[in-house]
PDB file of C-alpha atoms in Angstrom:
ATOM      1  CA  UNK D   1      36.236  -3.865  85.053  1.00  0.00           C
ATOM      2  CA  UNK D   2      38.976  -2.891  82.614  1.00  0.00           C
ATOM      3  CA  UNK D   3      41.246  -5.604  84.035  1.00  0.00           C
ATOM      4  CA  UNK D   4      38.584  -8.260  83.441  1.00  0.00           C
ATOM      5  CA  UNK D   5      37.992  -6.986  79.907  1.00  0.00           C
ATOM      6  CA  UNK D   6      41.747  -7.025  79.133  1.00  0.00           C
ATOM      7  CA  UNK D   7      42.025 -10.541  80.581  1.00  0.00           C
ATOM      8  CA  UNK D   8      39.184 -11.810  78.385  1.00  0.00           C
ATOM      9  CA  UNK D   9      40.728 -10.223  75.281  1.00  0.00           C
ATOM     10  CA  UNK D  10      44.111 -11.807  76.120  1.00  0.00           C
ATOM     11  CA  UNK D  11      42.533 -15.253  76.570  1.00  0.00           C
ATOM     12  CA  UNK D  12      40.602 -14.863  73.302  1.00  0.00           C
ATOM     13  CA  UNK D  13      43.795 -13.864  71.475  1.00  0.00           C
ATOM     14  CA  UNK D  14      45.618 -16.919  72.850  1.00  0.00           C
ATOM     15  CA  UNK D  15      42.819 -19.258  71.793  1.00  0.00           C
ATOM     16  CA  UNK D  16      42.654 -17.797  68.288  1.00  0.00           C
ATOM     17  CA  UNK D  17      46.427 -17.869  67.823  1.00  0.00           C
ATOM     18  CA  UNK D  18      46.566 -21.573  68.831  1.00  0.00           C
ATOM     19  CA  UNK D  19      44.262 -22.586  65.961  1.00  0.00           C
ATOM     20  CA  UNK D  20      45.956 -24.101  62.952  1.00  0.00           C
ATOM     21  CA  UNK D  21      45.055 -24.294  59.303  1.00  0.00           C
ATOM     22  CA  UNK D  22      45.656 -28.048  59.119  1.00  0.00           C
ATOM     23  CA  UNK D  23      43.195 -29.926  56.963  1.00  0.00           C
ATOM     24  CA  UNK D  24      40.579 -31.739  58.950  1.00  0.00           C
ATOM     25  CA  UNK D  25      40.082 -35.268  57.720  1.00  0.00           C
ATOM     26  CA  UNK D  26      36.400 -36.106  57.374  1.00  0.00           C
ATOM     27  CA  UNK D  27      35.645 -39.811  57.569  1.00  0.00           C
ATOM     28  CA  UNK D  28      32.200 -40.652  56.316  1.00  0.00           C
ATOM     29  CA  UNK D  29      30.458 -43.480  58.072  1.00  0.00           C
ATOM     30  CA  UNK D  30      27.284 -45.369  57.442  1.00  0.00           C
ATOM     31  CA  UNK D  31      25.334 -48.312  58.682  1.00  0.00           C
ATOM     32  CA  UNK D  32      23.655 -51.443  57.476  1.00  0.00           C
ATOM     33  CA  UNK D  33      20.627 -53.332  58.724  1.00  0.00           C
ATOM     34  CA  UNK D  34      20.601 -57.032  57.898  1.00  0.00           C
ATOM     35  CA  UNK D  35      17.319 -58.976  57.723  1.00  0.00           C
ATOM     36  CA  UNK D  36      17.468 -62.779  57.580  1.00  0.00           C
ATOM     37  CA  UNK D  37      14.591 -65.008  56.471  1.00  0.00           C
ATOM     38  CA  UNK D  38      14.785 -67.943  58.908  1.00  0.00           C
ATOM     39  CA  UNK D  39      12.298 -70.292  57.224  1.00  0.00           C
ATOM     40  CA  UNK D  40      13.731 -70.485  53.707  1.00  0.00           C
ATOM     41  CA  UNK D  41      16.470 -73.023  54.397  1.00  0.00           C
ATOM     42  CA  UNK D  42      13.984 -75.411  56.021  1.00  0.00           C
ATOM     43  CA  UNK D  43      11.572 -75.032  53.099  1.00  0.00           C
ATOM     44  CA  UNK D  44      14.456 -76.033  50.862  1.00  0.00           C
ATOM     45  CA  UNK D  45      14.796 -79.350  52.732  1.00  0.00           C
ATOM     46  CA  UNK D  46      11.021 -79.798  53.061  1.00  0.00           C
ATOM     47  CA  UNK D  47      11.132 -79.855  56.878  1.00  0.00           C
ATOM     48  CA  UNK D  48       9.732 -76.449  57.874  1.00  0.00           C
ATOM     49  CA  UNK D  49       6.664 -78.024  59.567  1.00  0.00           C
ATOM     50  CA  UNK D  50       8.915 -80.372  61.553  1.00  0.00           C
ATOM     51  CA  UNK D  51      11.147 -77.487  62.628  1.00  0.00           C
ATOM     52  CA  UNK D  52       8.100 -75.448  63.632  1.00  0.00           C
ATOM     53  CA  UNK D  53       7.014 -78.252  65.972  1.00  0.00           C
ATOM     54  CA  UNK D  54      10.518 -78.589  67.441  1.00  0.00           C
ATOM     55  CA  UNK D  55      10.907 -74.874  68.269  1.00  0.00           C
ATOM     56  CA  UNK D  56       7.369 -74.358  69.535  1.00  0.00           C
ATOM     57  CA  UNK D  57       8.153 -75.523  73.099  1.00  0.00           C
ATOM     58  CA  UNK D  58      11.509 -73.656  73.271  1.00  0.00           C
ATOM     59  CA  UNK D  59      13.519 -76.877  73.724  1.00  0.00           C
ATOM     60  CA  UNK D  60      15.238 -76.077  70.447  1.00  0.00           C
ATOM     61  CA  UNK D  61      15.631 -72.755  68.703  1.00  0.00           C
ATOM     62  CA  UNK D  62      16.801 -71.271  65.434  1.00  0.00           C
ATOM     63  CA  UNK D  63      20.110 -69.496  65.823  1.00  0.00           C
ATOM     64  CA  UNK D  64      21.394 -67.060  63.233  1.00  0.00           C
ATOM     65  CA  UNK D  65      25.045 -65.980  63.325  1.00  0.00           C
ATOM     66  CA  UNK D  66      26.185 -62.821  61.548  1.00  0.00           C
ATOM     67  CA  UNK D  67      29.918 -62.297  60.945  1.00  0.00           C
ATOM     68  CA  UNK D  68      31.093 -58.939  59.550  1.00  0.00           C
ATOM     69  CA  UNK D  69      34.474 -58.846  57.765  1.00  0.00           C
ATOM     70  CA  UNK D  70      36.455 -55.910  56.383  1.00  0.00           C
ATOM     71  CA  UNK D  71      37.782 -55.791  52.814  1.00  0.00           C
ATOM     72  CA  UNK D  72      40.900 -57.721  53.892  1.00  0.00           C
ATOM     73  CA  UNK D  73      38.796 -60.576  55.273  1.00  0.00           C
ATOM     74  CA  UNK D  74      39.428 -59.750  58.940  1.00  0.00           C
ATOM     75  CA  UNK D  75      36.580 -60.209  61.404  1.00  0.00           C
ATOM     76  CA  UNK D  76      35.297 -56.883  62.735  1.00  0.00           C
ATOM     77  CA  UNK D  77      32.421 -58.146  64.847  1.00  0.00           C
ATOM     78  CA  UNK D  78      29.847 -60.887  65.104  1.00  0.00           C
ATOM     79  CA  UNK D  79      26.274 -60.972  66.333  1.00  0.00           C
ATOM     80  CA  UNK D  80      23.811 -63.754  67.127  1.00  0.00           C
ATOM     81  CA  UNK D  81      20.063 -64.133  67.313  1.00  0.00           C
ATOM     82  CA  UNK D  82      18.210 -67.007  69.003  1.00  0.00           C
ATOM     83  CA  UNK D  83      14.509 -67.303  68.315  1.00  0.00           C
ATOM     84  CA  UNK D  84      11.700 -69.780  68.655  1.00  0.00           C
ATOM     85  CA  UNK D  85       9.673 -68.835  65.577  1.00  0.00           C
ATOM     86  CA  UNK D  86      10.158 -68.038  61.907  1.00  0.00           C
ATOM     87  CA  UNK D  87      10.269 -64.264  62.402  1.00  0.00           C
ATOM     88  CA  UNK D  88      12.936 -62.337  60.535  1.00  0.00           C
ATOM     89  CA  UNK D  89      16.243 -62.093  62.416  1.00  0.00           C
ATOM     90  CA  UNK D  90      17.679 -58.564  62.250  1.00  0.00           C
ATOM     91  CA  UNK D  91      21.143 -57.182  62.932  1.00  0.00           C
ATOM     92  CA  UNK D  92      22.312 -53.559  62.747  1.00  0.00           C
ATOM     93  CA  UNK D  93      25.887 -52.427  62.229  1.00  0.00           C
ATOM     94  CA  UNK D  94      26.413 -48.658  62.696  1.00  0.00           C
ATOM     95  CA  UNK D  95      29.417 -46.369  62.369  1.00  0.00           C
ATOM     96  CA  UNK D  96      31.099 -48.295  59.557  1.00  0.00           C
ATOM     97  CA  UNK D  97      33.750 -46.326  57.692  1.00  0.00           C
ATOM     98  CA  UNK D  98      33.512 -46.027  53.916  1.00  0.00           C
ATOM     99  CA  UNK D  99      34.792 -49.163  52.266  1.00  0.00           C
ATOM    100  CA  UNK D 100      33.971 -52.727  51.286  1.00  0.00           C
ATOM    101  CA  UNK D 101      32.682 -55.364  53.650  1.00  0.00           C
ATOM    102  CA  UNK D 102      31.566 -58.989  53.567  1.00  0.00           C
ATOM    103  CA  UNK D 103      28.770 -60.470  55.640  1.00  0.00           C
ATOM    104  CA  UNK D 104      28.647 -64.181  56.430  1.00  0.00           C
ATOM    105  CA  UNK D 105      25.291 -65.419  57.717  1.00  0.00           C
ATOM    106  CA  UNK D 106      24.943 -68.939  59.173  1.00  0.00           C
ATOM    107  CA  UNK D 107      21.722 -70.509  60.449  1.00  0.00           C
ATOM    108  CA  UNK D 108      21.119 -73.780  62.298  1.00  0.00           C
ATOM    109  CA  UNK D 109      19.028 -75.427  65.005  1.00  0.00           C
ATOM    110  CA  UNK D 110      20.424 -75.231  68.556  1.00  0.00           C
ATOM    111  CA  UNK D 111      19.553 -76.260  72.101  1.00  0.00           C
ATOM    112  CA  UNK D 112      16.895 -73.823  73.314  1.00  0.00           C
ATOM    113  CA  UNK D 113      18.209 -73.463  76.863  1.00  0.00           C
ATOM    114  CA  UNK D 114      21.925 -73.005  76.115  1.00  0.00           C
ATOM    115  CA  UNK D 115      21.766 -71.524  72.616  1.00  0.00           C
ATOM    116  CA  UNK D 116      24.601 -73.870  71.641  1.00  0.00           C
ATOM    117  CA  UNK D 117      24.665 -76.502  68.928  1.00  0.00           C
ATOM    118  CA  UNK D 118      25.497 -80.075  69.878  1.00  0.00           C
ATOM    119  CA  UNK D 119      26.313 -80.807  66.254  1.00  0.00           C
ATOM    120  CA  UNK D 120      28.312 -77.891  64.791  1.00  0.00           C
ATOM    121  CA  UNK D 121      31.004 -75.490  65.946  1.00  0.00           C
ATOM    122  CA  UNK D 122      32.751 -72.623  64.192  1.00  0.00           C
ATOM    123  CA  UNK D 123      36.516 -72.544  63.836  1.00  0.00           C
ATOM    124  CA  UNK D 124      38.973 -69.889  62.569  1.00  0.00           C
ATOM    125  CA  UNK D 125      36.337 -67.157  62.335  1.00  0.00           C
ATOM    126  CA  UNK D 126      38.959 -64.384  62.626  1.00  0.00           C
ATOM    127  CA  UNK D 127      39.762 -64.674  58.882  1.00  0.00           C
ATOM    128  CA  UNK D 128      37.049 -65.060  56.249  1.00  0.00           C
ATOM    129  CA  UNK D 129      39.291 -67.264  54.112  1.00  0.00           C
ATOM    130  CA  UNK D 130      39.773 -69.738  56.988  1.00  0.00           C
ATOM    131  CA  UNK D 131      36.255 -70.080  58.449  1.00  0.00           C
ATOM    132  CA  UNK D 132      35.235 -73.684  59.048  1.00  0.00           C
ATOM    133  CA  UNK D 133      32.208 -75.423  60.474  1.00  0.00           C
ATOM    134  CA  UNK D 134      33.235 -78.605  62.271  1.00  0.00           C
ATOM    135  CA  UNK D 135      30.989 -81.525  63.124  1.00  0.00           C
ATOM    136  CA  UNK D 136      30.793 -82.248  66.865  1.00  0.00           C
ATOM    137  CA  UNK D 137      28.530 -85.254  67.093  1.00  0.00           C
ATOM    138  CA  UNK D 138      28.173 -88.451  65.082  1.00  0.00           C
ATOM    139  CA  UNK D 139      24.867 -89.473  66.661  1.00  0.00           C
ATOM    140  CA  UNK D 140      22.223 -87.806  64.534  1.00  0.00           C
ATOM    141  CA  UNK D 141      18.577 -87.937  65.563  1.00  0.00           C
ATOM    142  CA  UNK D 142      17.239 -85.257  63.211  1.00  0.00           C
ATOM    143  CA  UNK D 143      18.417 -83.549  60.027  1.00  0.00           C
ATOM    144  CA  UNK D 144      20.374 -80.673  61.533  1.00  0.00           C
ATOM    145  CA  UNK D 145      20.503 -78.437  58.504  1.00  0.00           C
ATOM    146  CA  UNK D 146      23.171 -75.799  58.068  1.00  0.00           C
ATOM    147  CA  UNK D 147      22.202 -72.726  56.025  1.00  0.00           C
ATOM    148  CA  UNK D 148      24.712 -70.130  54.825  1.00  0.00           C
ATOM    149  CA  UNK D 149      24.644 -66.882  52.878  1.00  0.00           C
ATOM    150  CA  UNK D 150      27.373 -64.359  52.049  1.00  0.00           C
ATOM    151  CA  UNK D 151      27.147 -60.856  50.642  1.00  0.00           C
ATOM    152  CA  UNK D 152      29.679 -58.205  49.749  1.00  0.00           C
ATOM    153  CA  UNK D 153      28.582 -54.587  50.124  1.00  0.00           C
ATOM    154  CA  UNK D 154      30.049 -51.100  50.258  1.00  0.00           C
ATOM    155  CA  UNK D 155      29.492 -48.304  52.754  1.00  0.00           C
ATOM    156  CA  UNK D 156      29.220 -44.905  51.121  1.00  0.00           C
ATOM    157  CA  UNK D 157      28.131 -42.743  54.021  1.00  0.00           C
ATOM    158  CA  UNK D 158      24.463 -43.728  54.063  1.00  0.00           C
ATOM    159  CA  UNK D 159      22.215 -46.266  55.713  1.00  0.00           C
ATOM    160  CA  UNK D 160      21.536 -49.513  53.854  1.00  0.00           C
ATOM    161  CA  UNK D 161      19.261 -52.499  54.271  1.00  0.00           C
ATOM    162  CA  UNK D 162      20.187 -56.007  53.108  1.00  0.00           C
ATOM    163  CA  UNK D 163      17.975 -59.091  53.046  1.00  0.00           C
ATOM    164  CA  UNK D 164      19.217 -62.675  53.168  1.00  0.00           C
ATOM    165  CA  UNK D 165      17.719 -66.134  52.846  1.00  0.00           C
ATOM    166  CA  UNK D 166      20.411 -68.646  53.811  1.00  0.00           C
ATOM    167  CA  UNK D 167      20.765 -71.621  51.465  1.00  0.00           C
ATOM    168  CA  UNK D 168      21.362 -75.151  52.687  1.00  0.00           C
ATOM    169  CA  UNK D 169      24.958 -76.276  52.370  1.00  0.00           C
ATOM    170  CA  UNK D 170      24.501 -79.543  54.205  1.00  0.00           C
ATOM    171  CA  UNK D 171      22.723 -81.698  56.674  1.00  0.00           C
ATOM    172  CA  UNK D 172      23.829 -84.604  58.799  1.00  0.00           C
ATOM    173  CA  UNK D 173      21.953 -87.825  58.267  1.00  0.00           C
ATOM    174  CA  UNK D 174      21.892 -91.190  59.955  1.00  0.00           C
ATOM    175  CA  UNK D 175      20.566 -94.347  58.403  1.00  0.00           C
ATOM    176  CA  UNK D 176      20.033 -97.915  59.532  1.00  0.00           C
ATOM    177  CA  UNK D 177      19.772-101.227  57.761  1.00  0.00           C
ATOM    178  CA  UNK D 178      17.715-104.091  59.077  1.00  0.00           C
ATOM    179  CA  UNK D 179      18.139-107.814  58.445  1.00  0.00           C
ATOM    180  CA  UNK D 180      21.210-107.160  56.347  1.00  0.00           C
ATOM    181  CA  UNK D 181      22.726-110.406  57.592  1.00  0.00           C
ATOM    182  CA  UNK D 182      20.059-112.223  55.599  1.00  0.00           C
ATOM    183  CA  UNK D 183      20.955-110.356  52.402  1.00  0.00           C
ATOM    184  CA  UNK D 184      22.734-111.927  49.427  1.00  0.00           C
ATOM    185  CA  UNK D 185      24.804-108.736  49.031  1.00  0.00           C
ATOM    186  CA  UNK D 186      28.340-108.676  50.382  1.00  0.00           C
ATOM    187  CA  UNK D 187      28.775-104.900  50.778  1.00  0.00           C
ATOM    188  CA  UNK D 188      26.638-101.806  51.083  1.00  0.00           C
ATOM    189  CA  UNK D 189      27.805 -98.537  49.623  1.00  0.00           C
ATOM    190  CA  UNK D 190      26.659 -95.041  50.460  1.00  0.00           C
ATOM    191  CA  UNK D 191      27.680 -92.062  48.373  1.00  0.00           C
ATOM    192  CA  UNK D 192      27.092 -88.361  47.916  1.00  0.00           C
ATOM    193  CA  UNK D 193      27.051 -86.084  44.884  1.00  0.00           C
ATOM    194  CA  UNK D 194      29.841 -83.931  46.316  1.00  0.00           C
ATOM    195  CA  UNK D 195      32.844 -84.573  48.515  1.00  0.00           C
ATOM    196  CA  UNK D 196      31.911 -84.224  52.165  1.00  0.00           C
ATOM    197  CA  UNK D 197      34.017 -81.725  54.128  1.00  0.00           C
TER     198      UNK D 197
END
């Protein structure tokens, strides 16, 4: 019995002597829940009833993309939500270290079966300063609106909740002219308020 007791004391002494007095770095983390209003951008264009009809049979859906960037503009992670109604899209990011972050939210209509857009694609998403949305298709049969919202926020070791309503930054349109050959005009011009990119 004494041998076992001496062995336990020796092991305890070794464990205690191996401890150091080094400072332990405590990294505070927190999380953020992001809620996105999916109807607002379509209200802005006056087409929310049309969109409601298009998504009702699941042939098309509303897709919301959430890109999370660190304070240097580097992509940390991205999440997506595909839905067939105007319910709020929600994303949760947990375990974020203290610091500053930027969220980029993008919303558009997509094919309901594939979840992919036939009209837009994202490029250079790894850096916030280089993100682009490129047009894929010139044949437009409906106003495929693109809604975007960005928000900078800080993590200070607690849970946060952010709400977004993406704003329209553009829509593709297609127009036709009929009987133009019978017109007295030589040229037709079409312009926009801003430069198209």
